[in-house]
Coordinates of C-alpha atoms in Angstrom, one line a residue:
X14 CA -29.4 61.0 -97.3
X15 CA -31.9 62.0 -94.6
X16 CA -33.2 65.2 -93.2
X17 CA -36.2 66.5 -91.3
X18 CA -37.3 68.9 -94.0
X19 CA -36.4 69.1 -97.7
X20 CA -36.8 72.4 -99.6
X21 CA -36.6 72.1 -103.4
X22 CA -35.6 75.5 -104.7
X23 CA -33.4 78.2 -103.4
X24 CA -35.4 81.3 -104.4
X25 CA -37.2 83.6 -102.1
X26 CA -40.0 81.2 -101.1
X27 CA -37.7 78.3 -100.4
X28 CA -35.2 80.4 -98.4
X29 CA -38.0 82.0 -96.3
X30 CA -39.4 78.6 -95.5
X31 CA -36.0 77.3 -94.6
X32 CA -35.5 80.1 -92.1
X33 CA -38.8 79.3 -90.5
X34 CA -38.0 75.6 -90.3
X35 CA -34.5 75.9 -88.9
X36 CA -35.4 75.8 -85.2
X37 CA -37.4 72.6 -85.7
X38 CA -34.9 70.3 -87.3
X39 CA -32.4 69.7 -90.1
X40 CA -33.2 71.4 -93.4
X41 CA -31.7 70.7 -96.8
X42 CA -32.2 73.4 -99.5
X43 CA -31.5 72.0 -102.9
X44 CA -31.0 73.9 -106.2
X45 CA -30.6 72.4 -109.7
X46 CA -28.1 75.2 -110.6
X47 CA -26.1 77.6 -108.5
X48 CA -27.9 78.9 -105.4
X49 CA -28.2 82.3 -107.1
X50 CA -29.9 81.1 -110.3
X51 CA -33.6 81.5 -109.8
X52 CA -36.4 83.7 -111.0
X53 CA -36.1 85.7 -107.8
X54 CA -32.7 86.9 -109.0
X55 CA -34.3 88.5 -112.0
X56 CA -37.3 90.2 -110.3
X57 CA -36.7 93.8 -111.1
X58 CA -40.0 95.5 -110.5
X59 CA -40.2 95.5 -106.8
X60 CA -42.3 94.2 -103.9
X61 CA -45.8 95.5 -103.2
X62 CA -46.8 96.3 -99.7
X63 CA -49.2 98.8 -98.0
X64 CA -46.7 100.6 -95.8
X65 CA -46.8 104.2 -97.1
X66 CA -48.7 106.9 -95.2
X67 CA -51.4 107.3 -97.8
X68 CA -52.0 103.6 -98.4
X69 CA -54.2 101.0 -96.7
X70 CA -54.2 97.2 -96.6
X71 CA -57.8 97.3 -97.9
X72 CA -56.8 99.3 -100.9
X73 CA -54.0 96.8 -101.7
X74 CA -56.6 94.0 -101.4
X75 CA -59.0 95.8 -103.7
X76 CA -56.3 96.3 -106.4
X77 CA -55.3 92.7 -106.2
X78 CA -58.8 91.5 -106.6
X79 CA -59.4 93.8 -109.6
X80 CA -56.3 92.7 -111.4
X81 CA -57.2 89.0 -110.8
X82 CA -60.3 89.5 -113.0
X83 CA -62.7 88.2 -110.3
X84 CA -61.0 84.8 -110.0
X85 CA -58.9 85.4 -106.9
X86 CA -59.2 83.4 -103.7
X87 CA -60.4 86.3 -101.5
X88 CA -59.1 84.7 -98.3
X89 CA -55.7 84.2 -99.7
X90 CA -55.6 87.8 -101.0
X91 CA -56.5 89.0 -97.5
X92 CA -53.8 86.9 -95.9
X93 CA -51.2 88.2 -98.4
X94 CA -51.9 91.9 -97.9
X95 CA -52.6 91.6 -94.1
X96 CA -49.3 89.8 -93.4
X97 CA -47.3 91.8 -96.0
X98 CA -46.1 94.7 -93.8
X99 CA -44.7 92.4 -91.0
X100 CA -43.0 90.3 -93.7
X101 CA -41.2 93.4 -95.0
X102 CA -40.2 94.4 -91.6
X103 CA -38.6 91.0 -91.1
X104 CA -36.6 91.5 -94.3
X105 CA -35.4 94.9 -93.1
X106 CA -34.4 93.5 -89.8
X107 CA -32.3 90.8 -91.5
X108 CA -30.5 93.5 -93.6
X109 CA -32.5 94.1 -96.8
X110 CA -31.6 97.4 -98.2
X111 CA -34.6 98.9 -99.9
X112 CA -34.3 102.3 -101.6
X113 CA -35.0 105.3 -99.5
X114 CA -35.4 109.0 -99.8
X115 CA -33.5 110.3 -96.7
X116 CA -34.5 108.0 -93.9
X117 CA -37.9 107.1 -95.4
X118 CA -38.7 104.1 -97.6
X119 CA -39.2 105.1 -101.3
X120 CA -42.5 103.9 -102.8
X121 CA -43.3 103.9 -106.6
X122 CA -46.4 102.9 -108.6
X123 CA -46.8 100.2 -111.2
X124 CA -49.7 99.0 -113.4
X125 CA -53.2 98.6 -111.8
X126 CA -52.0 99.9 -108.4
X127 CA -54.1 102.8 -106.9
X128 CA -51.3 104.0 -104.6
X129 CA -47.5 104.2 -104.6
X130 CA -46.7 101.0 -102.8
X131 CA -43.8 99.4 -104.6
X132 CA -40.5 99.1 -102.8
X133 CA -37.4 98.7 -104.8
X134 CA -33.8 97.8 -104.0
X135 CA -30.8 99.2 -105.9
X136 CA -33.2 100.7 -108.4
X137 CA -34.1 97.5 -110.3
X138 CA -32.6 94.6 -108.4
X139 CA -35.2 94.0 -105.8
X140 CA -35.5 90.2 -106.1
X141 CA -31.7 89.9 -106.0
X142 CA -31.5 91.9 -102.8
X143 CA -34.3 90.0 -101.1
X144 CA -32.7 86.6 -102.1
X145 CA -29.3 87.8 -100.9
X146 CA -30.8 88.8 -97.6
X147 CA -32.6 85.5 -97.0
X148 CA -29.7 83.4 -98.2
X149 CA -27.2 85.1 -95.9
X150 CA -29.6 84.7 -93.0
X151 CA -30.4 81.1 -93.8
X152 CA -26.7 80.3 -94.2
X153 CA -26.1 81.6 -90.6
X154 CA -28.4 78.9 -89.2
X155 CA -26.5 75.7 -88.3
X156 CA -29.4 73.4 -89.1
X157 CA -29.7 74.6 -92.8
X158 CA -27.6 72.8 -95.4
X159 CA -27.4 73.9 -99.1
X160 CA -26.9 71.6 -102.1
X161 CA -26.3 73.1 -105.5
X162 CA -26.2 71.6 -109.0
X163 CA -28.5 68.8 -107.8
X164 CA -31.7 68.5 -109.8
X165 CA -34.7 66.8 -108.3
X166 CA -36.0 64.3 -110.9
X167 CA -39.0 63.0 -109.0
X168 CA -40.7 62.7 -105.6
X169 CA -40.6 59.6 -103.3
X170 CA -44.0 58.5 -102.0
X171 CA -45.2 55.8 -99.6
X172 CA -48.7 55.0 -98.4
X173 CA -50.2 58.1 -100.1
X174 CA -47.6 60.4 -98.6
X175 CA -44.6 62.2 -99.9
X176 CA -41.5 61.2 -98.0
X177 CA -38.6 62.6 -100.0
X178 CA -37.2 63.0 -103.5
X179 CA -34.7 61.6 -105.9
X180 CA -31.8 64.0 -106.7
X181 CA -29.3 63.8 -109.6
X182 CA -25.9 64.9 -108.4
X183 CA -24.3 66.6 -111.4
X184 CA -20.7 66.3 -110.1
X185 CA -21.0 62.6 -109.4
X186 CA -23.4 61.8 -112.2
X187 CA -25.5 59.7 -109.9
X188 CA -29.0 59.5 -108.5
X189 CA -29.5 59.7 -104.7
X190 CA -32.6 59.4 -102.5
X191 CA -33.2 62.2 -100.0
X192 CA -35.7 61.2 -97.3
X193 CA -37.6 63.8 -95.3
X194 CA -40.6 64.2 -93.0
X195 CA -42.0 67.0 -95.3
X196 CA -41.0 68.3 -98.7
X197 CA -41.5 71.8 -100.0
X198 CA -41.7 72.5 -103.7
X199 CA -40.3 76.0 -104.3
X200 CA -39.1 75.3 -107.8
X201 CA -40.4 78.5 -109.5
X202 CA -42.2 78.9 -112.8
X203 CA -42.6 77.2 -116.2
X204 CA -41.8 80.0 -118.6
X205 CA -39.1 77.9 -120.4
X206 CA -41.8 75.8 -122.0
X207 CA -42.6 78.8 -124.2
X208 CA -40.5 80.1 -127.1
X209 CA -40.6 83.7 -125.9
X210 CA -40.0 84.1 -122.2
X211 CA -38.3 86.3 -119.6
X212 CA -37.6 83.3 -117.4
X213 CA -34.2 81.8 -116.6
X214 CA -33.2 78.4 -117.9
X215 CA -34.1 76.7 -114.7
X216 CA -37.8 77.6 -114.9
X217 CA -39.0 74.5 -116.7
X218 CA -42.1 73.6 -114.7
X219 CA -40.6 70.5 -113.2
X220 CA -42.1 71.1 -109.8
X221 CA -45.7 71.1 -111.1
X222 CA -44.9 68.0 -113.2
X223 CA -43.5 66.0 -110.3
X224 CA -46.4 67.1 -108.0
X225 CA -48.9 65.9 -110.6
X226 CA -47.1 62.5 -110.9
X227 CA -47.3 62.2 -107.1
X228 CA -51.1 62.7 -107.3
X229 CA -51.3 66.3 -106.2
X230 CA -54.1 68.5 -107.6
X231 CA -53.1 71.1 -110.1
X232 CA -55.2 74.3 -110.4
X233 CA -55.4 77.1 -113.0
X234 CA -52.5 75.9 -115.0
X235 CA -53.9 77.8 -118.0
X236 CA -53.3 81.1 -116.3
X237 CA -49.9 82.2 -117.6
X238 CA -49.0 85.9 -117.5
X239 CA -47.2 87.3 -120.5
X240 CA -45.2 90.3 -119.6
X241 CA -45.9 93.0 -122.2
X242 CA -42.4 94.5 -122.4
X243 CA -39.5 92.1 -123.0
X244 CA -36.5 93.5 -125.0
X245 CA -36.9 92.4 -128.6
X246 CA -33.5 92.5 -130.2
X247 CA -32.3 89.8 -132.6
X248 CA -29.7 87.6 -130.8
X249 CA -30.5 89.0 -127.4
X250 CA -32.3 87.2 -124.5
X251 CA -35.8 88.3 -123.9
X252 CA -34.7 90.5 -121.0
X253 CA -37.6 91.9 -119.0
X254 CA -38.1 95.7 -119.1
X255 CA -39.7 96.3 -115.8
X256 CA -43.2 97.6 -115.3
X257 CA -41.6 100.3 -113.2
X258 CA -40.4 102.0 -116.4
X259 CA -44.0 102.7 -117.3
X260 CA -44.6 103.7 -113.7
X261 CA -41.9 106.3 -114.2
X262 CA -43.5 107.6 -117.4
X263 CA -42.5 105.3 -120.2
X264 CA -45.0 105.3 -123.1
X265 CA -45.7 102.5 -125.5
X266 CA -45.6 103.6 -129.1
X267 CA -46.4 101.7 -132.3
X268 CA -44.4 101.5 -135.5
X269 CA -45.5 105.0 -136.5
X270 CA -44.5 106.6 -133.2
X271 CA -48.0 106.9 -131.9
X272 CA -49.0 106.3 -128.3
X273 CA -51.8 103.8 -128.4
X274 CA -52.7 102.5 -125.0
X275 CA -55.4 105.1 -124.5
X276 CA -57.4 103.2 -127.1
X277 CA -57.4 100.0 -125.0
X278 CA -57.8 101.0 -121.4
X279 CA -58.5 104.1 -119.2
X280 CA -55.3 103.5 -117.2
X281 CA -53.4 103.7 -120.5
X282 CA -49.8 102.4 -120.1
X283 CA -50.5 101.4 -116.5
X284 CA -53.3 99.0 -117.4
X285 CA -53.2 95.4 -116.2
X286 CA -50.5 93.3 -117.9
X287 CA -52.9 91.1 -119.8
X288 CA -54.6 94.2 -121.3
X289 CA -51.3 95.7 -122.3
X290 CA -50.0 92.4 -123.8
X291 CA -53.1 92.0 -126.0
X292 CA -53.0 95.7 -127.0
X293 CA -49.4 95.3 -128.2
X294 CA -50.3 92.3 -130.3
X295 CA -53.2 94.2 -131.8
X296 CA -50.9 97.1 -132.7
X297 CA -48.3 94.8 -134.2
X298 CA -51.0 93.2 -136.4
X299 CA -52.4 96.6 -137.4
X300 CA -49.0 98.1 -138.4
X301 CA -47.3 94.9 -139.6
X302 CA -44.4 95.3 -137.1
X303 CA -42.5 92.6 -135.2
X304 CA -42.6 94.7 -132.0
X305 CA -43.6 98.1 -130.6
X306 CA -41.5 100.7 -128.8
X307 CA -41.2 101.6 -125.1
X308 CA -40.2 105.2 -124.8
X309 CA -38.8 106.7 -121.6
X310 CA -36.9 109.6 -123.3
X311 CA -39.1 112.2 -121.7
X312 CA -37.2 111.6 -118.5
X313 CA -33.7 113.0 -117.7
X314 CA -31.0 110.6 -118.9
X315 CA -29.2 110.7 -115.6
X316 CA -32.5 109.8 -113.8
X317 CA -32.9 106.8 -116.0
X318 CA -29.3 105.6 -115.4
X319 CA -29.7 106.0 -111.7
X320 CA -33.2 104.6 -111.3
X321 CA -32.7 101.6 -113.7
X322 CA -29.0 100.8 -113.6
X323 CA -29.4 97.1 -114.4
X324 CA -31.9 97.6 -117.2
X325 CA -29.9 100.5 -118.7
X326 CA -26.6 98.5 -118.7
X327 CA -28.3 95.4 -120.2
X328 CA -30.0 97.3 -123.0
X329 CA -26.8 99.2 -123.9
X330 CA -25.0 95.8 -124.1
X331 CA -27.5 94.9 -126.8
X332 CA -27.3 98.1 -128.7
X333 CA -30.2 100.1 -127.2
X334 CA -29.6 103.2 -124.9
X335 CA -33.0 103.6 -123.2
X336 CA -31.8 107.0 -121.9
X337 CA -31.6 108.3 -125.5
X338 CA -34.0 106.2 -127.6
X339 CA -37.1 104.0 -127.4
X340 CA -36.5 100.2 -126.9
X341 CA -38.1 97.6 -129.1
X342 CA -40.4 95.4 -127.0
X343 CA -42.6 92.3 -127.4
X344 CA -44.7 90.3 -124.9
X345 CA -43.1 87.1 -123.5
X346 CA -44.2 84.4 -121.1
X347 CA -43.4 85.7 -117.6
X348 CA -45.3 84.2 -114.6
X349 CA -47.5 81.3 -113.9
X350 CA -50.5 82.0 -111.7
X351 CA -51.6 78.4 -111.6
X352 CA -49.7 75.4 -110.3
X353 CA -49.8 73.0 -107.4
X354 CA -53.1 73.7 -105.5
X355 CA -52.4 74.7 -101.9
X356 CA -54.4 75.9 -98.9
X357 CA -53.5 79.0 -96.9
X358 CA -50.7 77.0 -95.2
X359 CA -49.0 75.9 -98.4
X360 CA -50.3 72.3 -98.1
X361 CA -50.9 70.4 -101.3
X362 CA -53.6 67.8 -101.6
X363 CA -51.0 65.1 -100.9
X364 CA -49.8 64.7 -97.3
X365 CA -46.2 65.7 -96.7
X366 CA -46.0 67.8 -99.9
X367 CA -46.1 71.6 -99.7
X368 CA -45.6 74.3 -102.3
X369 CA -44.8 78.0 -102.2
X370 CA -43.9 80.7 -104.6
X371 CA -44.6 80.5 -108.3
X372 CA -44.9 76.7 -108.4
X373 CA -48.0 77.0 -106.1
X374 CA -51.5 78.1 -106.8
X375 CA -52.7 79.9 -103.7
X376 CA -55.4 81.7 -105.6
X377 CA -53.8 85.1 -104.7
X378 CA -53.3 86.1 -108.3
X379 CA -56.6 85.0 -110.0
X380 CA -56.3 85.2 -113.7
X381 CA -53.8 88.0 -113.8
X382 CA -51.2 88.9 -111.2
X383 CA -51.0 92.4 -109.9
X384 CA -47.6 93.8 -110.5
X385 CA -45.0 93.2 -107.8
X386 CA -47.3 90.8 -105.7
X387 CA -45.1 87.8 -106.6
X388 CA -42.2 88.5 -104.3
X389 CA -44.6 89.4 -101.5
X390 CA -46.4 86.1 -102.1
X391 CA -43.1 84.2 -101.9
X392 CA -42.2 85.8 -98.6
X393 CA -45.6 85.5 -96.9
X394 CA -46.5 82.0 -98.0
X395 CA -42.9 80.7 -97.8
X396 CA -43.0 81.6 -94.1
X397 CA -46.5 80.0 -93.8
X398 CA -45.1 76.8 -95.4
X399 CA -42.3 76.6 -92.9
X400 CA -44.7 76.9 -90.0
X401 CA -47.0 74.2 -91.3
X402 CA -44.2 71.8 -92.3
X403 CA -42.7 72.0 -88.8
X404 CA -45.7 70.0 -87.5
X405 CA -44.4 67.0 -89.5
X406 CA -41.2 66.7 -87.4
X407 CA -41.1 63.4 -85.5
X408 CA -43.7 61.6 -87.7
X409 CA -42.6 58.1 -88.4
X410 CA -41.5 57.8 -92.0
X411 CA -42.4 54.6 -94.0
X412 CA -39.3 52.6 -94.7
X413 CA -39.9 51.6 -98.4
X414 CA -40.9 54.3 -100.8
X415 CA -42.6 53.6 -104.1
X416 CA -39.9 54.2 -106.7
X417 CA -41.2 56.0 -109.9
X418 CA -40.3 54.9 -113.4
X419 CA -38.1 57.6 -114.9
X420 CA -39.0 58.4 -118.5
X421 CA -37.6 60.6 -121.2
X422 CA -39.7 62.2 -124.0
X423 CA -39.0 61.5 -127.6
X424 CA -39.0 65.2 -128.7
X425 CA -36.7 68.2 -128.4
X426 CA -37.0 71.2 -126.2
X427 CA -37.3 73.6 -129.2
X428 CA -40.1 71.6 -130.6
X429 CA -42.1 71.9 -127.4
X430 CA -41.4 75.6 -127.0
X431 CA -42.6 76.3 -130.6
X432 CA -45.7 74.2 -130.0
X433 CA -46.7 76.0 -126.8
X434 CA -46.0 79.5 -128.2
X435 CA -48.1 78.8 -131.3
X436 CA -51.1 77.2 -129.7
X437 CA -50.9 78.0 -125.9
X438 CA -49.7 81.6 -125.9
X439 CA -51.3 85.0 -125.5
X440 CA -54.2 84.4 -127.9
X441 CA -55.7 80.9 -127.8
X442 CA -58.4 79.1 -129.7
X443 CA -60.2 75.8 -129.1
X444 CA -58.8 74.4 -132.3
X445 CA -55.3 75.5 -131.5
X446 CA -55.4 73.9 -128.0
X447 CA -56.8 70.7 -129.4
X448 CA -53.9 70.6 -132.0
X449 CA -51.4 71.0 -129.2
X450 CA -53.0 68.2 -127.2
X451 CA -53.0 65.9 -130.2
X452 CA -49.3 66.6 -130.8
X453 CA -48.4 65.9 -127.2
X454 CA -50.4 62.7 -127.2
X455 CA -48.3 61.4 -130.1
X456 CA -45.1 61.7 -128.0
X457 CA -43.3 58.4 -127.3
X458 CA -41.9 58.1 -123.8
X459 CA -38.9 55.9 -123.2
X460 CA -37.0 54.8 -120.0
X461 CA -34.5 57.5 -119.0
X462 CA -30.9 56.4 -119.3

């Protein structure tokens, strides 16, 4: 199978790139599951952009740099916030329905933001609305083709360049080469390598792994953000309870019912996520509790049901009515700031290979992502990836690719997830990391069947 451009991943970054690529040649967008199963679908919090009357791009830039703990790529941050307003306008033009008060866009505030600049859609389904908008627009373009239930198992390379990928067609149970002039990794995150995670099953880090095998540079892979407030009910998935809950007044309380964030940061419950996650772990240790409580009961129950319909319904389904009682919460792996190292045009260090969205490391997030910057990054740098990839159209593709040897590990997924949670989680030590490396070094790899 041949195409001009191959986009691996059907979330916001991949779809935005496909739209940009459509006028320049044939585009295949491939997903390992259904087209709707991606981290974008579960992004509740919102999308940050300096569009309100009392906000400025410079303030958004300042907040992003502060949250990143001094380790952001300043040029990348400036690009993100500068191009953000136009990116949102495109989404609105294509039909994205963000929440409004009358005719005006409604902005809220989340952790570490100095202004109300978070747009939401349908209360707490922002990622789903943006993905829906982009998918509908991409599907209307005749040069874009979608393939679902087709997992990419590795990249094809030739003469130091990526020229396609190997796909596993689930329906036929067969491997198939897809040749392309340029390939975009938009495969999302790696949260499923941890025992506790808010990520969907498809977020296995395979994009980073295949880029590394192809020779691409990987950067800041140790920077994994743990969301402080995942629902912690036995037998329930670790459903993310949005940062926006605290933006609307929710308070974290320990086992004794005491609010505690004032002891850890001046912004209290709206402190950066890494601060909040470590504070929660500290309170759990002090009180001997398996979780803390997120309390929004100071707000009117009807407001809660209207503002957070999806969160409310999900919590009720697992026996917790957040409109009437606090919810048990615990930190969980949520977002990878590191990944495939890219420049401002989404180019990796290997010709022909691009990356955008969570799989990429643009340097925008530094060591700790500012709340709701992830969807904006996917939109802005997804578009930039498409523009840069278009320059590869017409390049002669080498005929014979180097075929990788496909290997399978001799260990189970639960074993890996327990290992990473114990030694590579929120609190890490040199001895713990060394123990994890030694355990991984002992793994025996065998040819995949």
